PDB file of C-alpha atoms in Angstrom:
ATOM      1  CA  UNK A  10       0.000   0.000   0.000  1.00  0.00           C
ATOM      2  CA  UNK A  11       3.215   2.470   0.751  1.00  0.00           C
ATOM      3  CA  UNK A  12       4.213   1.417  -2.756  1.00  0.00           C
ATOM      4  CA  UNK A  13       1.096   2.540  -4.200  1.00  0.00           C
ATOM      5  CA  UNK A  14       1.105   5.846  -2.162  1.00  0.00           C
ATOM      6  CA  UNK A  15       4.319   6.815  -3.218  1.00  0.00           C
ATOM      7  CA  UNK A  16       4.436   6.185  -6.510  1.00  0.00           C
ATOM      8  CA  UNK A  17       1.022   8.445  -6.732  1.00  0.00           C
ATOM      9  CA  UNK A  18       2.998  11.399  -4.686  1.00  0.00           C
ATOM     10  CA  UNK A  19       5.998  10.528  -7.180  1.00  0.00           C
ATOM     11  CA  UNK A  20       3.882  11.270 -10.217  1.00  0.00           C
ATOM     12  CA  UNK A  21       1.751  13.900  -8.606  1.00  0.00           C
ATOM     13  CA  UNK A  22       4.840  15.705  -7.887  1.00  0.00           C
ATOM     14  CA  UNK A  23       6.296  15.259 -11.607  1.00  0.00           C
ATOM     15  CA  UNK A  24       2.922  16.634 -12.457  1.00  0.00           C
ATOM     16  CA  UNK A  25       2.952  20.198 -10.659  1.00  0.00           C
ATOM     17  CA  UNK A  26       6.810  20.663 -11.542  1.00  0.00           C
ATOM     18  CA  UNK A  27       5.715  20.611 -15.346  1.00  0.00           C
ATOM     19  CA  UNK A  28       2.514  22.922 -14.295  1.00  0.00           C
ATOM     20  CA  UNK A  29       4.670  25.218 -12.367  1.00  0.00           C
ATOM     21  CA  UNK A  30       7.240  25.326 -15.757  1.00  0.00           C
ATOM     22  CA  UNK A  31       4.260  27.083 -18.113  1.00  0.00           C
ATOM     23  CA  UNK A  32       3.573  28.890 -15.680  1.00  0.00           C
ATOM     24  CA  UNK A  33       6.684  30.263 -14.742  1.00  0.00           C
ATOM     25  CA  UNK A  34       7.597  30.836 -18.442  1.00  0.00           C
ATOM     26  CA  UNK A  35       3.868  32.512 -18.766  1.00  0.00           C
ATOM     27  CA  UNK A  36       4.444  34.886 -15.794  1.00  0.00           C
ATOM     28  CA  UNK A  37       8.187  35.724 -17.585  1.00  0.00           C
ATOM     29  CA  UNK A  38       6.793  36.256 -21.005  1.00  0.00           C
ATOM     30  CA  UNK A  39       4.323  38.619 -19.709  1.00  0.00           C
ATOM     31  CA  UNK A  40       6.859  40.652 -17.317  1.00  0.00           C
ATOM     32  CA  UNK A  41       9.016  41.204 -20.688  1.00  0.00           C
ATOM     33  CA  UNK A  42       5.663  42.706 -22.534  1.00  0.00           C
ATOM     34  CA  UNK A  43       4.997  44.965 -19.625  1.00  0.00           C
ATOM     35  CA  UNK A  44       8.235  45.867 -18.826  1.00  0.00           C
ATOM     36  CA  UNK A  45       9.123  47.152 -22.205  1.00  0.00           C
ATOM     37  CA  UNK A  46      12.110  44.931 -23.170  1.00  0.00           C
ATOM     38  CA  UNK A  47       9.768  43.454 -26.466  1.00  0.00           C
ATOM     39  CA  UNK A  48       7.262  45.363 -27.640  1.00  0.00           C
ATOM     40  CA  UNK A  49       4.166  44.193 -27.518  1.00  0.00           C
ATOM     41  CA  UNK A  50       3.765  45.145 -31.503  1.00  0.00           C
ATOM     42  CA  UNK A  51       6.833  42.685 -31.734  1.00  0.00           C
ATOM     43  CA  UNK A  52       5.255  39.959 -29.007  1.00  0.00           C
ATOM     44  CA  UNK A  53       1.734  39.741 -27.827  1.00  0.00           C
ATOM     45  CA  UNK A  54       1.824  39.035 -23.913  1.00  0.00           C
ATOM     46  CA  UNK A  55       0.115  35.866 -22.728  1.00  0.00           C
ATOM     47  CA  UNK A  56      -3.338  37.944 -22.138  1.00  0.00           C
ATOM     48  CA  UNK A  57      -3.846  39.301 -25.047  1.00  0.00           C
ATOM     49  CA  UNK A  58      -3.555  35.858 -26.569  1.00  0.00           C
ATOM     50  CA  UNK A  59      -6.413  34.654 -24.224  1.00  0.00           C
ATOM     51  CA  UNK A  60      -7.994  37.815 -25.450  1.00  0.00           C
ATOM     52  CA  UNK A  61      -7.463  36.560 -29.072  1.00  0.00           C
ATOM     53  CA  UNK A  62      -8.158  32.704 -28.576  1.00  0.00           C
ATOM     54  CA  UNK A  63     -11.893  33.284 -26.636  1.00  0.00           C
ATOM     55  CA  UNK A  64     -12.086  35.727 -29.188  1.00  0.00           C
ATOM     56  CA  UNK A  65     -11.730  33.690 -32.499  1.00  0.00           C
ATOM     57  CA  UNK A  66     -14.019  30.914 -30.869  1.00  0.00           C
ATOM     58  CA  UNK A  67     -17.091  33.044 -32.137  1.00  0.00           C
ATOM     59  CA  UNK A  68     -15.655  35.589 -34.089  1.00  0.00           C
ATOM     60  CA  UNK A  69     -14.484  34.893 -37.916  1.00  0.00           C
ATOM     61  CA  UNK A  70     -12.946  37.937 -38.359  1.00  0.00           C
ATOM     62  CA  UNK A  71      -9.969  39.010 -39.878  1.00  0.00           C
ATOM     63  CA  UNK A  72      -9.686  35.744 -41.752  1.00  0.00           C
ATOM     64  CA  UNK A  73     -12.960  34.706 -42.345  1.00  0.00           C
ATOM     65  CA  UNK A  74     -13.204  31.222 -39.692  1.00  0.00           C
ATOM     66  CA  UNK A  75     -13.706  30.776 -36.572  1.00  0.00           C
ATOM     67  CA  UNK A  76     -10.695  28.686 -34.442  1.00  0.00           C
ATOM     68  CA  UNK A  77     -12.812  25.670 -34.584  1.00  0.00           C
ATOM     69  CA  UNK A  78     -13.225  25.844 -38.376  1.00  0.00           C
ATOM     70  CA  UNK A  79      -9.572  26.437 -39.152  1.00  0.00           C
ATOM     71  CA  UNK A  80      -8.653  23.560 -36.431  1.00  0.00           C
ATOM     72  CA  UNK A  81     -10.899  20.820 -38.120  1.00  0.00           C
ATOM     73  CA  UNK A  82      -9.488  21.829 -41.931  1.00  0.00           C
ATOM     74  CA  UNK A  83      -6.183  21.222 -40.315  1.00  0.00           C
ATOM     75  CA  UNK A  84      -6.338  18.107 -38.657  1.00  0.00           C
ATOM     76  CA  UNK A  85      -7.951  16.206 -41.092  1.00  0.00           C
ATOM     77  CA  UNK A  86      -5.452  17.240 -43.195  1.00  0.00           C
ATOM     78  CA  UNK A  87      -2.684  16.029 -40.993  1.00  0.00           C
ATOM     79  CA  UNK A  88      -4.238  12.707 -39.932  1.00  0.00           C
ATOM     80  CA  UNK A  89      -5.151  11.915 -43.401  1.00  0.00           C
ATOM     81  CA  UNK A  90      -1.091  12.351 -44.190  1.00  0.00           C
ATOM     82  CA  UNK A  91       0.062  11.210 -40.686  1.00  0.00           C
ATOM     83  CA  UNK A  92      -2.349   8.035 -41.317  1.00  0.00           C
ATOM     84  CA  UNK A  93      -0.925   7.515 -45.035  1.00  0.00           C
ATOM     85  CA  UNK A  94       2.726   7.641 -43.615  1.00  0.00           C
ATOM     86  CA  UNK A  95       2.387   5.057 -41.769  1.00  0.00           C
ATOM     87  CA  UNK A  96       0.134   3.160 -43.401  1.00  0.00           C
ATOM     88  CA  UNK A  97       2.752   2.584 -46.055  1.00  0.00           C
ATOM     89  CA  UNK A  98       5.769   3.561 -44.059  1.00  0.00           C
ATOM     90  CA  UNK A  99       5.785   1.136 -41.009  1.00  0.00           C
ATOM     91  CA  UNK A 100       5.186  -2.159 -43.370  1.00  0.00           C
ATOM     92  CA  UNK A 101       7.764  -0.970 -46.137  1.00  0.00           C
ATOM     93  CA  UNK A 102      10.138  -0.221 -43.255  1.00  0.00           C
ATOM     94  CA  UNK A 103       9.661  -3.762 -41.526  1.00  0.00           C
ATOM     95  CA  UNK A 104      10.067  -5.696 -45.031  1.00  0.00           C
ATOM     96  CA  UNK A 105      13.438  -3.215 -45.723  1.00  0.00           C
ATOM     97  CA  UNK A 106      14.814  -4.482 -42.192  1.00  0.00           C
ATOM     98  CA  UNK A 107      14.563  -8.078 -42.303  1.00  0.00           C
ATOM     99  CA  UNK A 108      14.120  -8.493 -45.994  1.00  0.00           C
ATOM    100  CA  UNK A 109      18.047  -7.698 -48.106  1.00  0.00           C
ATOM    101  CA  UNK A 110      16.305  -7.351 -51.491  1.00  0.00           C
ATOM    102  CA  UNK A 111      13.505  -5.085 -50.399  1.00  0.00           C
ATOM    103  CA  UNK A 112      16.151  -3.124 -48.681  1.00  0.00           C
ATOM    104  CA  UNK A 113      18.341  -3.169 -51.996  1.00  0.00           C
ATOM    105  CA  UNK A 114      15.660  -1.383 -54.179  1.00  0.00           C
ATOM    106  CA  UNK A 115      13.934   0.874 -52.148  1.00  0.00           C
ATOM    107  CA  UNK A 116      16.653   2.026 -49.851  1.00  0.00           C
ATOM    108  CA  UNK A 117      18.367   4.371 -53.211  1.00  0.00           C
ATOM    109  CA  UNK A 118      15.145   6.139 -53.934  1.00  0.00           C
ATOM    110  CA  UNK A 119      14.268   6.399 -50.367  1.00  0.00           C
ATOM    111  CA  UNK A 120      17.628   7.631 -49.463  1.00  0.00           C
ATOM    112  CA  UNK A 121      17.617  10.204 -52.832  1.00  0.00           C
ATOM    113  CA  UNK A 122      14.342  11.764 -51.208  1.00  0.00           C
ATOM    114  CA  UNK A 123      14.496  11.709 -47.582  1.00  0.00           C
ATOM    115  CA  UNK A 124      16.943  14.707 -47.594  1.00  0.00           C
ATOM    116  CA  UNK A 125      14.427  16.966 -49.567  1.00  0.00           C
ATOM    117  CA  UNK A 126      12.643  19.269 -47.279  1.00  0.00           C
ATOM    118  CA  UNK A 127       8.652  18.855 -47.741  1.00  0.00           C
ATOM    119  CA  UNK A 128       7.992  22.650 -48.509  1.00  0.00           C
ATOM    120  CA  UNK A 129      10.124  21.682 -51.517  1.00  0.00           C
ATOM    121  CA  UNK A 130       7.932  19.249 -52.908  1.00  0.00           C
ATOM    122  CA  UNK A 131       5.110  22.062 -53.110  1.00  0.00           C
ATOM    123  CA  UNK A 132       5.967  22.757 -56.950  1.00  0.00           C
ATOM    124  CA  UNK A 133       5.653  19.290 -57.716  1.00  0.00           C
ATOM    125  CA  UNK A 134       2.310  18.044 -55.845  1.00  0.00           C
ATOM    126  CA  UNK A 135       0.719  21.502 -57.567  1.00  0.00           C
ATOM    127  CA  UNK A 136       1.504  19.686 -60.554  1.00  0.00           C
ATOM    128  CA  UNK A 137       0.178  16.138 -59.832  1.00  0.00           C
ATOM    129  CA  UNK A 138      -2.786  16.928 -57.927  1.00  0.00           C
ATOM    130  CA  UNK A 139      -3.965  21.012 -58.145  1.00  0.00           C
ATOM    131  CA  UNK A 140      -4.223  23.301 -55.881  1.00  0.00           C
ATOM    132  CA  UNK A 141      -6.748  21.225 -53.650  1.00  0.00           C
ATOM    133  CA  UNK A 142      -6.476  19.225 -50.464  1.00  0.00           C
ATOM    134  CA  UNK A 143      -4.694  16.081 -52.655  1.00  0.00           C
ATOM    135  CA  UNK A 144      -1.258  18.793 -52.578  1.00  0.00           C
ATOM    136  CA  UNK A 145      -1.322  19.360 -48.778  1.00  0.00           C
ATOM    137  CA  UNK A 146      -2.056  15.875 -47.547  1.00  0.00           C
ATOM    138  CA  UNK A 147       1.032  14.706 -49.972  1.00  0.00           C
ATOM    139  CA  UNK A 148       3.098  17.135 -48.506  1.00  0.00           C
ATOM    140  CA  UNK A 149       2.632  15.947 -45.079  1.00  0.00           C
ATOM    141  CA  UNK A 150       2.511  12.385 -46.082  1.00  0.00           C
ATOM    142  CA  UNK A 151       6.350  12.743 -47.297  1.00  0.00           C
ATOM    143  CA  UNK A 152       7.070  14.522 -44.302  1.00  0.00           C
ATOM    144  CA  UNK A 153       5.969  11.899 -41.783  1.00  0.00           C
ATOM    145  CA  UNK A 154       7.046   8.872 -43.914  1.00  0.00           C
ATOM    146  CA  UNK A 155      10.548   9.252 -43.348  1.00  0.00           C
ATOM    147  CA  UNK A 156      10.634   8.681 -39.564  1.00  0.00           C
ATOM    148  CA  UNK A 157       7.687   6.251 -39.521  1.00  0.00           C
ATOM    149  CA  UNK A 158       9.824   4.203 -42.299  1.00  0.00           C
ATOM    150  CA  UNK A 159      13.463   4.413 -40.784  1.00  0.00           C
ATOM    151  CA  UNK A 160      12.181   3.855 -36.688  1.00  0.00           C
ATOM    152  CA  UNK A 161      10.486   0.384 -38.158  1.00  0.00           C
ATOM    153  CA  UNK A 162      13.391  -0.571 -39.882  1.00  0.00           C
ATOM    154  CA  UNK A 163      15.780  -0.094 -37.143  1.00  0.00           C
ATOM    155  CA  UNK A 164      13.398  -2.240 -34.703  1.00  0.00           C
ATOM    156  CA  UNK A 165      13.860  -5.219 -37.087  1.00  0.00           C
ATOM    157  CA  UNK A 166      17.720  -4.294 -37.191  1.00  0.00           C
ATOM    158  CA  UNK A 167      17.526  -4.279 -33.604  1.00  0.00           C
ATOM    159  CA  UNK A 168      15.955  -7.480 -33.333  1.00  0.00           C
ATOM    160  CA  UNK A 169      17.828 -10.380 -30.339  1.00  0.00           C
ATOM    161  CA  UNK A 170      20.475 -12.465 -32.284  1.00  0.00           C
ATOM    162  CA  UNK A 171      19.532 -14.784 -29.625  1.00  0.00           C
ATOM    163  CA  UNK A 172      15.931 -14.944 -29.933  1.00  0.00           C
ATOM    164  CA  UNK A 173      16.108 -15.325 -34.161  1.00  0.00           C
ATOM    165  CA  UNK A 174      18.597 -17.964 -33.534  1.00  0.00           C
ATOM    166  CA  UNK A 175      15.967 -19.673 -30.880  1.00  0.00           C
ATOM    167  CA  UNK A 176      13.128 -19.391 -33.345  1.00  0.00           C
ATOM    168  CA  UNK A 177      15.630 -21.002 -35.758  1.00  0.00           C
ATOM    169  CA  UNK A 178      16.175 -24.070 -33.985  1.00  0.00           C
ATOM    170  CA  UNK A 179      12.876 -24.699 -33.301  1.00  0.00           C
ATOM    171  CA  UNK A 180      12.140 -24.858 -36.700  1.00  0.00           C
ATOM    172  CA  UNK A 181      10.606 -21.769 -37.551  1.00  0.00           C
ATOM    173  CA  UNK A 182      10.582 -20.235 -41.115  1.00  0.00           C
ATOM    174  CA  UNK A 183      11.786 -17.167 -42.786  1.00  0.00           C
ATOM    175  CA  UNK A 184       8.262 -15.513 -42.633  1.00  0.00           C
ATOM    176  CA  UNK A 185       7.182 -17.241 -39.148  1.00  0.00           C
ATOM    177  CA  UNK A 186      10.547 -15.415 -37.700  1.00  0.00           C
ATOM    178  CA  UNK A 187       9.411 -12.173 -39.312  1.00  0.00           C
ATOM    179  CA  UNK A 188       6.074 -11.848 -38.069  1.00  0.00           C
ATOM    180  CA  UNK A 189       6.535 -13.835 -34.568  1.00  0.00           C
ATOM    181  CA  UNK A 190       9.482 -13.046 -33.484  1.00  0.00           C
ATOM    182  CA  UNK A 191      10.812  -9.670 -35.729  1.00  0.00           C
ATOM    183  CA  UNK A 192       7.506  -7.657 -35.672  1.00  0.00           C
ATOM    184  CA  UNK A 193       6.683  -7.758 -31.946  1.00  0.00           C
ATOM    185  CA  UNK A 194      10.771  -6.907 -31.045  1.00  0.00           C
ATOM    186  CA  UNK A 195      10.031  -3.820 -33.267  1.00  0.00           C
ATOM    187  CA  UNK A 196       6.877  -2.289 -31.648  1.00  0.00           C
ATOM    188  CA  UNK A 197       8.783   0.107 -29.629  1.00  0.00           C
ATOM    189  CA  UNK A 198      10.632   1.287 -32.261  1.00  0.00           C
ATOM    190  CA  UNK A 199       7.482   1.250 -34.224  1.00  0.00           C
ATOM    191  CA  UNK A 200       5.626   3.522 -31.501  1.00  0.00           C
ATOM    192  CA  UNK A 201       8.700   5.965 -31.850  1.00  0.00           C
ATOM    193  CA  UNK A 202       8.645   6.372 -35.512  1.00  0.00           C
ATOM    194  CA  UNK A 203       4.420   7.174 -34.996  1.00  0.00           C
ATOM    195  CA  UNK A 204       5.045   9.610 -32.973  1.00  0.00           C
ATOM    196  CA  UNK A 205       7.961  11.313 -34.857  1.00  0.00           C
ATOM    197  CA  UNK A 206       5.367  10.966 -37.661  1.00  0.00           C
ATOM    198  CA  UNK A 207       3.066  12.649 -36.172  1.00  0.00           C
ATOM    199  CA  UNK A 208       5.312  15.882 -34.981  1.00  0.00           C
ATOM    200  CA  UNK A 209       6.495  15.490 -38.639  1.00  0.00           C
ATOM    201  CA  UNK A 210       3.261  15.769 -39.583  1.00  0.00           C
ATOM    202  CA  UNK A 211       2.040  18.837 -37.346  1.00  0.00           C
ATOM    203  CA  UNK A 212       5.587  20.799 -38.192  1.00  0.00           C
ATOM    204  CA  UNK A 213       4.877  20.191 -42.513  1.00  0.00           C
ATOM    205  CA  UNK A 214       0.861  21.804 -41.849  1.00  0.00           C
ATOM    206  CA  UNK A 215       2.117  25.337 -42.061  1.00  0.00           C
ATOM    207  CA  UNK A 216       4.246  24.987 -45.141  1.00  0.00           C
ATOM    208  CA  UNK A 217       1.537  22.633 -46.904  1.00  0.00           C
ATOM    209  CA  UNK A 218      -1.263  25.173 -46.129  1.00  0.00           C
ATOM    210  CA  UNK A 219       0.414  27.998 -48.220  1.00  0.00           C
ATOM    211  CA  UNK A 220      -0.801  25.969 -51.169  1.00  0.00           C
ATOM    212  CA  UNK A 221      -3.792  28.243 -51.894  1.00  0.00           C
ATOM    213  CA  UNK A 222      -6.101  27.633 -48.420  1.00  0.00           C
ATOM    214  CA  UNK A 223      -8.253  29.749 -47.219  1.00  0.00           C
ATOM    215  CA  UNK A 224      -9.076  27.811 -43.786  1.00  0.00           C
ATOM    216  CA  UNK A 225      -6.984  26.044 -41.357  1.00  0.00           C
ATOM    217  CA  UNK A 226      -4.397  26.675 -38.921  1.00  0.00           C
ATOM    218  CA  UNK A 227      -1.498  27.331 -41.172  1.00  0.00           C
ATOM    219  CA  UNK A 228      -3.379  29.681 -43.399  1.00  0.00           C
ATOM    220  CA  UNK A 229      -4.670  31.393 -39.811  1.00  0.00           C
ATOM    221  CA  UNK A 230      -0.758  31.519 -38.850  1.00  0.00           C
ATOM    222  CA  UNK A 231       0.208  33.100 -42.138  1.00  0.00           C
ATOM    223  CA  UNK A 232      -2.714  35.674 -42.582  1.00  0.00           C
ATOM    224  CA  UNK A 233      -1.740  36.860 -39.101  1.00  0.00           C
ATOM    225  CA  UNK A 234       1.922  37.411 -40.645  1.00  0.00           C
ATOM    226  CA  UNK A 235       0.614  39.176 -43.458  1.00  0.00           C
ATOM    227  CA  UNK A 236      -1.546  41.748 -40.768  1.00  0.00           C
ATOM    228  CA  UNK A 237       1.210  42.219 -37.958  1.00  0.00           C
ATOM    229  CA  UNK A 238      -1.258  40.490 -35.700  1.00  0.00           C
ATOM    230  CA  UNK A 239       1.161  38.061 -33.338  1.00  0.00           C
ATOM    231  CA  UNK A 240      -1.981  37.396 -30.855  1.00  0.00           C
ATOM    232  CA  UNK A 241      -3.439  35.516 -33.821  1.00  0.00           C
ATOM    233  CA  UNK A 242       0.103  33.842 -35.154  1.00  0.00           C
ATOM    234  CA  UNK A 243       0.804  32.727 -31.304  1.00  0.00           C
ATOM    235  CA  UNK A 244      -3.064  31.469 -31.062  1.00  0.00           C
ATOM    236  CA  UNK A 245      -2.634  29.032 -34.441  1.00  0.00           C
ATOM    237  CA  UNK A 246       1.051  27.972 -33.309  1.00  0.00           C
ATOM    238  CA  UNK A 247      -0.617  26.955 -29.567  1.00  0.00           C
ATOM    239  CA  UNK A 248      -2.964  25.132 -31.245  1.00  0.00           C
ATOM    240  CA  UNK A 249      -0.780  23.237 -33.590  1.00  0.00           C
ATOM    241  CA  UNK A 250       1.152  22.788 -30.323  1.00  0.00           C
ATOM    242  CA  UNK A 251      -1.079  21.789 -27.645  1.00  0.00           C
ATOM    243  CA  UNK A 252      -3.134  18.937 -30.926  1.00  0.00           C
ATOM    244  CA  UNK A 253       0.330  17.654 -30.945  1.00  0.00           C
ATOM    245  CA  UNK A 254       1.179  16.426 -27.108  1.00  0.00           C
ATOM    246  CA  UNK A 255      -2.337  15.445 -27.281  1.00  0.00           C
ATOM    247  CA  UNK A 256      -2.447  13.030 -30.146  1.00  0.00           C
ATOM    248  CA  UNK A 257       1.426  11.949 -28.756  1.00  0.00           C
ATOM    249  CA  UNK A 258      -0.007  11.752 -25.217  1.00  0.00           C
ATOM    250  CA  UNK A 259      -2.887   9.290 -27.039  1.00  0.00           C
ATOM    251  CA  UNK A 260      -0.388   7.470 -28.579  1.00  0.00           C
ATOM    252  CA  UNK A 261       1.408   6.583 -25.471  1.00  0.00           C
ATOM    253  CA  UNK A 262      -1.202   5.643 -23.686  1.00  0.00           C
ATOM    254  CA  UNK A 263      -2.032   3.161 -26.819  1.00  0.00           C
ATOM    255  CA  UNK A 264       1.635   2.233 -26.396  1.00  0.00           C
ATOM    256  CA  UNK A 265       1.162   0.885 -22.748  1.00  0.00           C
ATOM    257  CA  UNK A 266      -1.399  -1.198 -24.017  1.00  0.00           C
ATOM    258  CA  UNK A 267      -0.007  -2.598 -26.860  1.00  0.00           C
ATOM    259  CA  UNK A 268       3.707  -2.931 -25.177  1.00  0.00           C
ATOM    260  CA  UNK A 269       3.573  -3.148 -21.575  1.00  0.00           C
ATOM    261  CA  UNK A 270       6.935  -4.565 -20.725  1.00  0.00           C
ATOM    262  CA  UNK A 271       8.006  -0.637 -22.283  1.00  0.00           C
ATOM    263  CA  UNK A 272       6.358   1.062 -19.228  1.00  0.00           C
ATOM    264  CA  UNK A 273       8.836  -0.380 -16.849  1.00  0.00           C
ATOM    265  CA  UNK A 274      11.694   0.949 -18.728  1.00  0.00           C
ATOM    266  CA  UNK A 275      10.950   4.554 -18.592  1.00  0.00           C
TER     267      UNK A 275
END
């Protein structure tokens, strides 16, 4: 029972020491406003970007959408990407791992395009798909590929010696090894390349929504640049922030279901 009670002070304690961090940063952001050392032209103080936020919740103005409205264009944007990542990246990356000719002929074209930034690409997917929502979600699909591909195909690479040698003596085959053995060694790995994915995917939405939008949280961000309005550019770059750590806290807690022995290693 002391176990129990400590471990609940333990994480109570971790809890309030990353409370008392935004809110120490909040209370020093808003002494810099007041105290003249950034203007507040330069940096809106923390209550004026309350101001802003309950503000844009009913009020469309001066971009035409409401928070909500720009927030929902935005993440089904990035899920349908983030989703389409690893749809495609977590399988290709176990095959590449465990499999030498898969590896062989898709590791040169992989390797040609995973140094190209995504905001690059935006030339390109204009081309193939127009200037709709096809263009953004590609843009953010290339973006969170890369980690969701390479973080699977390390977890095969990282795969026991010992326990594919076991699985050998007992008989097992080539594909038994691979999905008994290699694929459950890798979920870890696999849960870290999701959630890279994911922050890939968040970080890409700004530079994919400058391909013609006119709603979501990037376009919100930019339109604020364009109007010297940093209330509203700090409002969209919260939210972009805050749908992150929520969708990776989700994640985690999927993780602890799916990988349990992982919990007692953190």
């Amino acid at each position: 029972m002391r176990i129990g009670k400590n471990d609940l002070l333990r994480k109570l304690g971790n809890f309030l020491l990353s409370i008392s961090a935004i809110v120490v940063l909040l209370i020093i952001w808003q002494i810099v406003v007041d105290t003249g050392l950034i203007s507040s032209r330069k940096l809106a103080p923390p209550t004026k970007v309350v101001t802003t936020f309950i503000d844009k919740l009913t009020n469309p103005n001066p971009d035409g959408a409401v928070l909500m409205e720009h927030f929902w264009a935005s993440l089904r944007l990035t899920v349908m990407g983030f989703v389409l990542a690893c749809v495609i990246g977590i399988p290709l990356g176990l095959l590449m791992g465990y499999f030498k000719p898969v590896d062989y002929f898709v590791t040169p074209i992989f390797e040609i395009i995973r140094p190209i930034p995504p905001i690059a690409w935006i030339p390109v997917m204009l081309l193939l798909f127009g200037i709709g929502n096809g263009s953004k979600v590609a843009i953010i699909f290339l973006a969170a590929l890369v980690p969701a591909l390479l973080n699977s195909y390390a977890g095969v690479k990282r795969t026991s010696a010992v326990l594919i040698n076991v699985a050998k003596t007992a008989g097992a085959s080539k594909m038994q090894i691979f999905m008994q053995v290699c694929v459950p060694s890798s979920v870890p790995m696999i849960f870290t390349g999701v959630k890279n994915a994911l922050s890939s995917a968040w970080m890409t939405l700004v530079a994919a929504e400058l391909v013609s939008s006119s709603v979501g949280l990037g376009y919100m961000i930019q339109n604020g640049r364009t109007l010297s309005r940093c209330d509203i550019i700090i409002v969209g770059m919260l939210m972009i922030g805050v749908s992150g750590a929520i969708m990776s806290g989700l994640l985690s807690l999927i993780e602890d279901k799916v990988a349990p022995w992982m919990v007692k290693t953190r």
